[in-house]
Amino acid sequence: MNEKENKKTILVLEDESSLVDMISSKLKLEGFDVVVSATVDGGLKDMEEKKIDFIWLDHYLIGSKDGVEFTTVVKKNDKWKNIPIFVVSNTASMDKIKAYKELGVTRYYVKSDHRIDDIIGDIKNILLK
Amino acid sequence: MRKTLAEGKSFSTDELMNKRKNGSEYQEYTAISPVKDNENVIFYIGISQDITRHKEIDKAKTEFVSLASHQLRTPLAIIKWYSELLLSGDAGKMTVKQKDYINEMHRGGVRMIGLVNALLNVSRIELGKLGITPEPANLSAMANSALLDFVPQIKDKKLKIKKLFEKGLSKVPVDLKLMRAIFQNLISNAVKYTPEKGEIKIGIKKENSEIVISVADTGYGIPKNQKDKIFSKLFRADNIMKKDVDGTGLGLYLVKAIVDEARGRIWFESEENKGTTFYISFPLSGMHAVSGSKDFSEEKNVV
């Protein structure tokens, strides 16, 4: 099996353009393919059209739909419900964290409380084991 | 409701949805109390109130804090992560001086994040959104765990740490996150404001019908004429400002706000250039429970 076929694809749902570029570069440096979107509808379209192995999800996105709505749709779809989701947001409200945990996301990070290398390390542990 | 009333007790709820005559729904607070003649209930008094507006305001407050925290933290995350990228060499090798400068930027970013977290906790307290959920906790273990966060600074400053934890103390019901924040804030202050080779003593004991926690240092102390301001928001004493030690001026305000809400007591003894001891006490029954959103951001004091 060649290296290209082995490459995992991460969908990054993030509306802050300067963060998207940096997260994307960092993930590509680590050997992943990256697909980015700033809206829930854009993200769901990517899920339909591409083979996504992991989801990096911010809570607040462009448009009226948020990460909770995206997660709800993904978890209801048999093809997608087992794809790991890391919610990486800057909101730390207990009600939001609880909502995501009840939907079954893998982990919730408050961006400013973590080093980006640590989050990427955790992604590698899940995807590359 | 029926069960509570049948037992002759009062009942209240703010979770009822009711309908007006025009068919529109509203959220209702209802309280029903029995009026007794000796042991027999002779009638009930019921009070109902439309609390739709109150609930909307409550929801708006929660969403405001959530959105504010997001908006404030996002540019800080950008600064932090980009400086981490530079420091790890992702954009190429840097000179020693370049690394130093980026390190200072990173530290500044981490300090700002700590300040934002502290301010958000203050806003939650002042909006009445702080919840307290007590559960049985081993306070000595919590103190030990909080101390671990400060091991690098303690080693750096060659501080002596003494632990005076009474043996055989039963678990005390406290909110774990808030109790941890209390320990972290008091220990952080003791470590920050004690010069090299000083001593910090942490005590936990039962005294009469209370649990008393103390954190004592041999540090700079609090000036006599500023002792009454020590729990004020953003206050930092003059002698500390001159020492150029980082601090938000919010730690003690938050600790006191939590202790007051939890129906504990906080007080201190201090002498300038000799040291300070902070005391916190709770009844043996622990912290008083308060319903709320239970959000409390951790202030990171370590770089």
Short mmCIF file of C-alpha atoms in Angstrom, two decimals:
data_model
loop_
_atom_site.label_atom_id
_atom_site.label_comp_id
_atom_site.label_asym_id
_atom_site.label_seq_id
_atom_site.Cartn_x
_atom_site.Cartn_y
_atom_site.Cartn_z
CA MET A 1 0.00 0.00 0.00
CA ASN A 2 1.56 3.35 -0.97
CA GLU A 3 2.07 6.27 1.38
CA LYS A 4 -0.63 8.41 -0.23
CA GLU A 5 -3.32 5.78 0.40
CA ASN A 6 -2.25 5.56 4.04
CA LYS A 7 -2.60 9.29 4.65
CA LYS A 8 -5.42 10.20 6.99
CA THR A 9 -7.63 13.20 6.21
CA ILE A 10 -8.61 15.69 8.88
CA LEU A 11 -11.55 18.06 8.42
CA VAL A 12 -10.85 21.37 10.18
CA LEU A 13 -13.98 23.43 10.92
CA GLU A 14 -12.69 26.82 12.06
CA ASP A 15 -13.75 30.36 11.16
CA GLU A 16 -10.65 32.28 12.29
CA SER A 17 -8.55 32.49 9.11
CA SER A 18 -5.18 33.02 10.81
CA LEU A 19 -5.75 29.93 12.93
CA VAL A 20 -6.96 27.83 10.00
CA ASP A 21 -3.74 28.46 8.05
CA MET A 22 -1.56 27.58 10.99
CA ILE A 23 -3.51 24.50 12.08
CA SER A 24 -3.62 23.29 8.48
CA SER A 25 0.16 23.74 7.95
CA LYS A 26 0.96 22.06 11.23
CA LEU A 27 -1.26 19.05 10.48
CA LYS A 28 0.19 18.70 6.96
CA LEU A 29 3.72 18.80 8.44
CA GLU A 30 2.67 15.88 10.62
CA GLY A 31 1.68 13.88 7.55
CA PHE A 32 -2.06 14.42 7.35
CA ASP A 33 -4.21 15.62 4.47
CA VAL A 34 -6.34 18.57 5.52
CA VAL A 35 -9.74 19.84 4.38
CA VAL A 36 -10.96 23.14 5.80
CA SER A 37 -14.35 24.79 6.13
CA ALA A 38 -15.71 27.76 8.07
CA THR A 39 -19.39 26.78 8.05
CA VAL A 40 -21.45 23.82 9.18
CA ASP A 41 -22.98 23.36 5.71
CA GLY A 42 -19.53 23.53 4.11
CA GLY A 43 -18.27 20.95 6.58
CA LEU A 44 -21.17 18.59 5.92
CA LYS A 45 -20.58 18.91 2.16
CA ASP A 46 -16.95 17.92 2.73
CA MET A 47 -18.10 14.93 4.79
CA GLU A 48 -20.30 13.80 1.85
CA GLU A 49 -17.71 14.32 -0.85
CA LYS A 50 -14.49 13.23 0.82
CA LYS A 51 -13.29 10.43 3.08
CA ILE A 52 -12.77 12.15 6.41
CA ASP A 53 -10.91 10.27 9.17
CA PHE A 54 -10.93 12.92 11.91
CA ILE A 55 -12.74 16.16 12.70
CA TRP A 56 -11.24 19.27 14.36
CA LEU A 57 -14.27 21.36 15.25
CA ASP A 58 -14.61 24.89 16.62
CA HIS A 59 -17.90 25.78 18.28
CA TYR A 60 -18.58 29.25 16.86
CA LEU A 61 -18.50 29.18 13.05
CA ILE A 62 -19.62 31.51 10.26
CA GLY A 63 -23.39 31.55 9.81
CA SER A 64 -26.15 30.75 12.24
CA LYS A 65 -25.29 27.07 12.71
CA ASP A 66 -22.70 26.03 15.29
CA GLY A 67 -20.55 23.07 16.16
CA VAL A 68 -23.30 21.41 18.19
CA GLU A 69 -25.56 21.28 15.13
CA PHE A 70 -22.73 19.88 13.02
CA THR A 71 -21.97 17.20 15.63
CA THR A 72 -25.65 16.25 15.93
CA VAL A 73 -25.89 15.60 12.18
CA VAL A 74 -22.61 13.66 12.09
CA LYS A 75 -23.52 11.44 15.02
CA LYS A 76 -26.90 10.57 13.49
CA ASN A 77 -25.23 9.33 10.28
CA ASP A 78 -24.16 5.68 10.41
CA LYS A 79 -21.27 6.33 8.00
CA TRP A 80 -19.84 9.13 10.14
CA LYS A 81 -20.80 8.49 13.75
CA ASN A 82 -17.55 6.75 14.66
CA ILE A 83 -15.23 9.40 13.27
CA PRO A 84 -13.32 10.94 16.22
CA ILE A 85 -14.17 14.58 16.94
CA PHE A 86 -12.00 17.01 18.90
CA VAL A 87 -13.89 20.19 19.78
CA VAL A 88 -11.23 22.92 19.95
CA SER A 89 -12.91 26.13 20.98
CA ASN A 90 -12.34 29.16 23.11
CA THR A 91 -15.62 29.01 24.85
CA ALA A 92 -15.49 27.10 28.11
CA SER A 93 -19.15 27.15 29.10
CA MET A 94 -20.19 24.09 31.01
CA ASP A 95 -23.49 23.86 29.13
CA LYS A 96 -21.65 23.66 25.80
CA ILE A 97 -19.06 21.17 27.06
CA LYS A 98 -21.87 19.05 28.48
CA ALA A 99 -23.79 19.19 25.19
CA TYR A 100 -20.77 18.02 23.22
CA LYS A 101 -19.95 15.25 25.69
CA GLU A 102 -23.53 14.00 25.57
CA LEU A 103 -23.32 13.92 21.78
CA GLY A 104 -20.23 11.73 22.11
CA VAL A 105 -17.31 13.91 20.96
CA THR A 106 -13.92 12.42 21.75
CA ARG A 107 -12.41 15.43 23.57
CA TYR A 108 -13.06 19.11 24.29
CA TYR A 109 -10.18 21.63 24.39
CA VAL A 110 -10.21 25.31 25.36
CA LYS A 111 -7.72 26.60 22.76
CA SER A 112 -5.93 29.14 24.90
CA ASP A 113 -5.34 26.60 27.68
CA HIS A 114 -3.40 24.14 25.51
CA ARG A 115 -0.27 24.04 23.41
CA ILE A 116 -1.05 23.23 19.76
CA ASP A 117 1.61 20.49 19.81
CA ASP A 118 -0.22 18.77 22.65
CA ILE A 119 -3.52 18.72 20.75
CA ILE A 120 -1.81 17.43 17.61
CA GLY A 121 0.01 14.83 19.71
CA ASP A 122 -3.36 13.59 20.96
CA ILE A 123 -4.68 13.45 17.37
CA LYS A 124 -1.67 11.38 16.32
CA ASN A 125 -2.22 9.00 19.23
CA ILE A 126 -5.74 8.32 18.00
CA LEU A 127 -5.12 8.22 14.26
CA LEU A 128 -1.76 6.61 14.02
CA LYS A 129 -1.95 3.85 16.63
CA MET B 1 -45.31 17.71 43.63
CA ARG B 2 -48.16 15.52 44.85
CA LYS B 3 -45.82 13.39 46.95
CA THR B 4 -44.23 16.44 48.62
CA LEU B 5 -47.60 18.02 49.37
CA ALA B 6 -49.03 14.72 50.62
CA GLU B 7 -46.16 14.62 53.14
CA GLY B 8 -47.27 18.03 54.43
CA LYS B 9 -44.21 19.85 53.02
CA SER B 10 -43.90 22.99 50.87
CA PHE B 11 -43.19 22.61 47.18
CA SER B 12 -41.69 25.03 44.67
CA THR B 13 -40.42 24.87 41.09
CA ASP B 14 -39.28 27.22 38.34
CA GLU B 15 -39.59 24.56 35.62
CA LEU B 16 -43.31 24.77 34.94
CA MET B 17 -44.61 25.77 31.53
CA ASN B 18 -48.07 27.31 31.65
CA LYS B 19 -50.50 28.79 29.07
CA ARG B 20 -52.20 32.16 29.07
CA LYS B 21 -55.86 32.53 28.04
CA ASN B 22 -54.71 33.60 24.57
CA GLY B 23 -52.83 30.30 24.20
CA SER B 24 -49.29 31.68 24.48
CA GLU B 25 -46.92 29.77 26.74
CA TYR B 26 -44.84 31.18 29.56
CA GLN B 27 -42.43 29.86 32.17
CA GLU B 28 -43.78 29.90 35.70
CA TYR B 29 -42.37 29.89 39.20
CA THR B 30 -44.83 28.19 41.56
CA ALA B 31 -44.66 27.77 45.32
CA ILE B 32 -47.30 25.88 47.29
CA SER B 33 -47.22 25.82 51.08
CA PRO B 34 -49.51 23.99 53.48
CA VAL B 35 -51.17 25.85 56.33
CA LYS B 36 -51.61 23.54 59.29
CA ASP B 37 -53.78 23.37 62.32
CA ASN B 38 -51.53 21.34 64.62
CA GLU B 39 -50.70 18.39 62.40
CA ASN B 40 -53.57 18.66 59.93
CA VAL B 41 -53.34 20.61 56.71
CA ILE B 42 -56.37 22.87 56.57
CA PHE B 43 -55.56 24.67 53.32
CA TYR B 44 -52.76 25.55 50.91
CA ILE B 45 -51.36 28.89 49.82
CA GLY B 46 -50.07 28.99 46.27
CA ILE B 47 -48.00 31.75 44.63
CA SER B 48 -47.29 31.84 40.90
CA GLN B 49 -45.12 34.22 38.96
CA ASP B 50 -44.37 34.63 35.25
CA ILE B 51 -40.58 34.28 35.10
CA THR B 52 -40.20 34.10 31.31
CA ARG B 53 -38.33 37.42 31.21
CA HIS B 54 -36.13 36.37 34.13
CA LYS B 55 -35.21 33.12 32.33
CA GLU B 56 -34.50 35.01 29.08
CA ILE B 57 -32.18 37.39 30.93
CA ASP B 58 -30.50 34.45 32.61
CA LYS B 59 -29.93 32.72 29.28
CA ALA B 60 -28.62 35.97 27.77
CA LYS B 61 -26.15 36.36 30.67
CA THR B 62 -24.81 32.83 30.17
CA GLU B 63 -24.48 33.32 26.42
CA PHE B 64 -22.77 36.70 26.94
CA VAL B 65 -20.08 35.17 29.16
CA SER B 66 -19.63 32.31 26.68
CA LEU B 67 -19.30 34.66 23.69
CA ALA B 68 -17.10 37.14 25.57
CA SER B 69 -14.77 34.35 26.63
CA HIS B 70 -14.54 33.17 23.03
CA GLN B 71 -13.92 36.66 21.61
CA LEU B 72 -11.30 37.51 24.20
CA ARG B 73 -9.48 34.21 24.07
CA THR B 74 -9.27 33.84 20.28
CA PRO B 75 -6.62 36.52 19.58
CA LEU B 76 -4.72 35.26 22.63
CA ALA B 77 -4.74 31.72 21.29
CA ILE B 78 -3.38 33.09 18.00
CA ILE B 79 -0.48 34.84 19.78
CA LYS B 80 0.23 31.77 21.92
CA TRP B 81 0.14 29.22 19.12
CA TYR B 82 2.13 31.23 16.60
CA SER B 83 4.84 31.90 19.16
CA GLU B 84 4.89 28.16 19.98
CA LEU B 85 5.33 27.44 16.27
CA LEU B 86 8.26 29.83 16.05
CA LEU B 87 9.85 28.43 19.21
CA SER B 88 9.59 24.85 17.96
CA GLY B 89 11.45 25.84 14.76
CA ASP B 90 8.54 25.36 12.33
CA ALA B 91 9.48 28.59 10.53
CA GLY B 92 13.20 27.88 10.55
CA LYS B 93 16.07 28.23 13.02
CA MET B 94 16.13 31.37 15.18
CA THR B 95 18.95 33.19 16.88
CA VAL B 96 19.18 33.02 20.68
CA LYS B 97 17.94 36.59 20.98
CA GLN B 98 15.00 35.93 18.63
CA LYS B 99 14.04 32.93 20.75
CA ASP B 100 14.25 35.06 23.93
CA TYR B 101 12.01 37.74 22.48
CA ILE B 102 9.44 35.23 21.24
CA ASN B 103 9.53 33.56 24.66
CA GLU B 104 8.67 36.90 26.26
CA MET B 105 5.75 37.28 23.81
CA HIS B 106 4.57 33.78 24.70
CA ARG B 107 4.78 34.55 28.42
CA GLY B 108 2.85 37.77 27.89
CA GLY B 109 0.19 35.84 26.04
CA VAL B 110 -0.09 33.25 28.82
CA ARG B 111 -0.38 36.04 31.41
CA MET B 112 -3.15 37.68 29.40
CA ILE B 113 -4.99 34.37 29.15
CA GLY B 114 -4.76 34.05 32.95
CA LEU B 115 -6.15 37.56 33.30
CA VAL B 116 -9.01 36.88 30.88
CA ASN B 117 -9.88 33.67 32.74
CA ALA B 118 -9.85 35.54 36.05
CA LEU B 119 -12.02 38.36 34.65
CA LEU B 120 -14.49 35.84 33.25
CA ASN B 121 -14.71 34.16 36.66
CA VAL B 122 -15.33 37.58 38.22
CA SER B 123 -18.11 38.27 35.71
CA ARG B 124 -19.68 34.88 36.42
CA ILE B 125 -19.64 35.59 40.15
CA GLU B 126 -21.11 39.06 39.69
CA LEU B 127 -23.78 37.82 37.31
CA GLY B 128 -24.75 35.25 39.92
CA LYS B 129 -23.82 32.37 37.63
CA LEU B 130 -21.33 30.57 39.82
CA GLY B 131 -22.55 27.18 41.00
CA ILE B 132 -21.18 25.23 43.97
CA THR B 133 -21.54 21.45 43.89
CA PRO B 134 -19.99 19.91 47.01
CA GLU B 135 -18.72 16.34 47.01
CA PRO B 136 -16.62 14.57 49.68
CA ALA B 137 -12.95 15.46 49.19
CA ASN B 138 -9.62 14.67 50.82
CA LEU B 139 -8.35 18.21 51.43
CA SER B 140 -4.73 17.12 52.10
CA ALA B 141 -4.62 15.35 48.74
CA MET B 142 -6.05 18.45 47.07
CA ALA B 143 -3.44 20.68 48.71
CA ASN B 144 -0.66 18.31 47.62
CA SER B 145 -1.98 18.26 44.07
CA ALA B 146 -2.19 22.08 43.92
CA LEU B 147 1.41 22.35 45.22
CA LEU B 148 2.63 20.26 42.26
CA ASP B 149 1.77 23.16 39.91
CA PHE B 150 4.36 25.30 41.67
CA VAL B 151 7.27 22.86 42.00
CA PRO B 152 9.46 24.63 39.37
CA GLN B 153 9.14 28.04 41.06
CA ILE B 154 9.58 26.52 44.53
CA LYS B 155 12.79 24.80 43.39
CA ASP B 156 13.97 27.95 41.62
CA LYS B 157 13.52 30.11 44.70
CA LYS B 158 14.75 27.38 47.08
CA LEU B 159 11.60 27.73 49.18
CA LYS B 160 11.01 25.40 52.13
CA ILE B 161 7.53 23.86 52.19
CA LYS B 162 6.04 22.53 55.43
CA LYS B 163 2.78 20.61 55.46
CA LEU B 164 0.84 20.42 58.70
CA PHE B 165 -2.07 18.19 57.73
CA GLU B 166 -3.99 16.75 60.68
CA LYS B 167 -4.04 12.98 60.45
CA GLY B 168 -7.28 11.08 60.19
CA LEU B 169 -9.37 13.97 58.91
CA SER B 170 -12.53 12.75 57.22
CA LYS B 171 -13.43 13.91 53.74
CA VAL B 172 -15.11 17.32 53.60
CA PRO B 173 -17.87 18.16 51.07
CA VAL B 174 -16.42 20.85 48.79
CA ASP B 175 -16.76 21.85 45.14
CA LEU B 176 -13.62 20.25 43.69
CA LYS B 177 -12.91 22.87 41.02
CA LEU B 178 -13.47 25.80 43.36
CA MET B 179 -11.49 24.28 46.23
CA ARG B 180 -8.62 23.63 43.84
CA ALA B 181 -8.81 27.27 42.71
CA ILE B 182 -8.68 28.40 46.36
CA PHE B 183 -5.57 26.30 47.04
CA GLN B 184 -3.92 27.41 43.79
CA ASN B 185 -4.54 31.09 44.43
CA LEU B 186 -3.30 31.07 48.03
CA ILE B 187 -0.24 28.92 47.26
CA SER B 188 0.53 30.99 44.15
CA ASN B 189 0.52 34.19 46.22
CA ALA B 190 2.70 32.63 48.91
CA VAL B 191 5.23 31.42 46.31
CA LYS B 192 5.22 34.67 44.32
CA TYR B 193 5.53 37.02 47.25
CA THR B 194 8.14 35.15 49.29
CA PRO B 195 11.80 35.89 48.52
CA GLU B 196 14.38 33.16 47.92
CA LYS B 197 15.03 30.65 50.70
CA GLY B 198 11.81 31.61 52.46
CA GLU B 199 9.30 29.22 53.98
CA ILE B 200 5.69 28.33 53.24
CA LYS B 201 3.54 26.37 55.69
CA ILE B 202 0.22 24.83 54.67
CA GLY B 203 -2.05 23.68 57.47
CA ILE B 204 -5.30 21.72 57.46
CA LYS B 205 -6.95 20.91 60.76
CA LYS B 206 -10.21 20.51 62.59
CA GLU B 207 -10.88 23.25 65.11
CA ASN B 208 -14.06 23.12 67.16
CA SER B 209 -16.75 22.45 64.55
CA GLU B 210 -14.82 23.81 61.60
CA ILE B 211 -12.16 22.78 59.11
CA VAL B 212 -9.45 25.44 59.06
CA ILE B 213 -7.01 25.75 56.16
CA SER B 214 -4.01 28.04 56.50
CA VAL B 215 -1.29 29.13 54.08
CA ALA B 216 1.54 30.98 55.80
CA ASP B 217 4.60 32.54 54.20
CA THR B 218 7.70 34.46 55.28
CA GLY B 219 7.23 36.91 52.42
CA TYR B 220 6.83 40.62 51.82
CA GLY B 221 3.67 40.99 53.89
CA ILE B 222 0.84 43.45 53.42
CA PRO B 223 1.31 47.12 54.38
CA LYS B 224 -0.80 48.08 57.41
CA ASN B 225 -2.59 50.93 55.63
CA GLN B 226 -3.61 48.69 52.70
CA LYS B 227 -4.90 45.64 54.58
CA ASP B 228 -8.52 46.74 54.17
CA LYS B 229 -8.15 46.69 50.36
CA ILE B 230 -6.57 43.27 50.00
CA PHE B 231 -9.76 41.56 48.83
CA SER B 232 -10.68 44.34 46.37
CA LYS B 233 -10.84 43.67 42.63
CA LEU B 234 -7.58 44.40 40.77
CA PHE B 235 -5.90 45.65 43.94
CA ARG B 236 -2.17 45.04 44.33
CA ALA B 237 -0.29 46.42 47.33
CA ASP B 238 2.36 49.11 46.79
CA ASN B 239 5.24 47.00 48.13
CA ILE B 240 4.38 44.21 45.64
CA MET B 241 4.09 46.59 42.70
CA LYS B 242 7.64 47.78 43.42
CA LYS B 243 8.92 44.17 43.31
CA ASP B 244 7.76 43.76 39.68
CA VAL B 245 6.13 40.39 40.32
CA ASP B 246 3.30 39.36 37.98
CA GLY B 247 -0.24 39.22 39.30
CA THR B 248 -3.79 40.02 38.22
CA GLY B 249 -5.02 41.57 41.45
CA LEU B 250 -8.05 39.30 41.16
CA GLY B 251 -6.98 36.11 42.95
CA LEU B 252 -7.98 37.10 46.49
CA TYR B 253 -11.18 38.78 45.28
CA LEU B 254 -12.17 35.47 43.62
CA VAL B 255 -11.15 33.38 46.64
CA LYS B 256 -13.19 35.57 49.00
CA ALA B 257 -16.17 35.56 46.62
CA ILE B 258 -16.12 31.74 46.49
CA VAL B 259 -15.66 31.39 50.27
CA ASP B 260 -18.48 33.88 50.98
CA GLU B 261 -20.83 32.15 48.50
CA ALA B 262 -19.98 28.78 50.07
CA ARG B 263 -20.70 30.23 53.54
CA GLY B 264 -17.13 29.85 54.78
CA ARG B 265 -14.88 32.46 56.37
CA ILE B 266 -11.60 33.98 55.21
CA TRP B 267 -9.22 36.17 57.21
CA PHE B 268 -5.48 36.89 57.41
CA GLU B 269 -2.61 38.07 59.58
CA SER B 270 0.28 39.94 58.09
CA GLU B 271 3.28 42.07 58.89
CA GLU B 272 5.30 43.86 56.22
CA ASN B 273 8.66 42.16 55.54
CA LYS B 274 7.80 39.35 57.98
CA GLY B 275 5.10 37.40 56.19
CA THR B 276 1.40 36.68 55.78
CA THR B 277 -0.94 33.89 56.82
CA PHE B 278 -4.29 33.40 55.13
CA TYR B 279 -6.97 31.34 56.89
CA ILE B 280 -10.09 29.80 55.40
CA SER B 281 -12.65 27.87 57.38
CA PHE B 282 -15.74 25.87 56.52
CA PRO B 283 -18.15 24.09 58.83
CA LEU B 284 -17.56 20.33 59.02
CA SER B 285 -20.58 19.96 56.75
CA GLY B 286 -18.46 21.61 54.05
CA MET B 287 -19.32 24.16 51.38
CA HIS B 288 -22.89 25.34 51.00
CA ALA B 289 -24.41 24.11 47.71
CA VAL B 290 -25.48 26.72 45.18
CA SER B 291 -27.13 25.99 41.84
CA GLY B 292 -25.56 27.79 38.90
CA SER B 293 -23.78 27.17 35.62
CA LYS B 294 -20.72 25.68 37.37
CA ASP B 295 -18.33 27.33 34.91
CA PHE B 296 -15.02 28.23 36.41
CA SER B 297 -11.96 28.84 34.27
CA GLU B 298 -8.62 27.67 35.58
CA GLU B 299 -6.10 30.43 35.85
CA LYS B 300 -2.81 29.17 34.61
CA ASN B 301 0.00 30.70 36.60
CA VAL B 302 2.73 28.52 35.17
CA VAL B 303 4.45 29.54 31.94
#
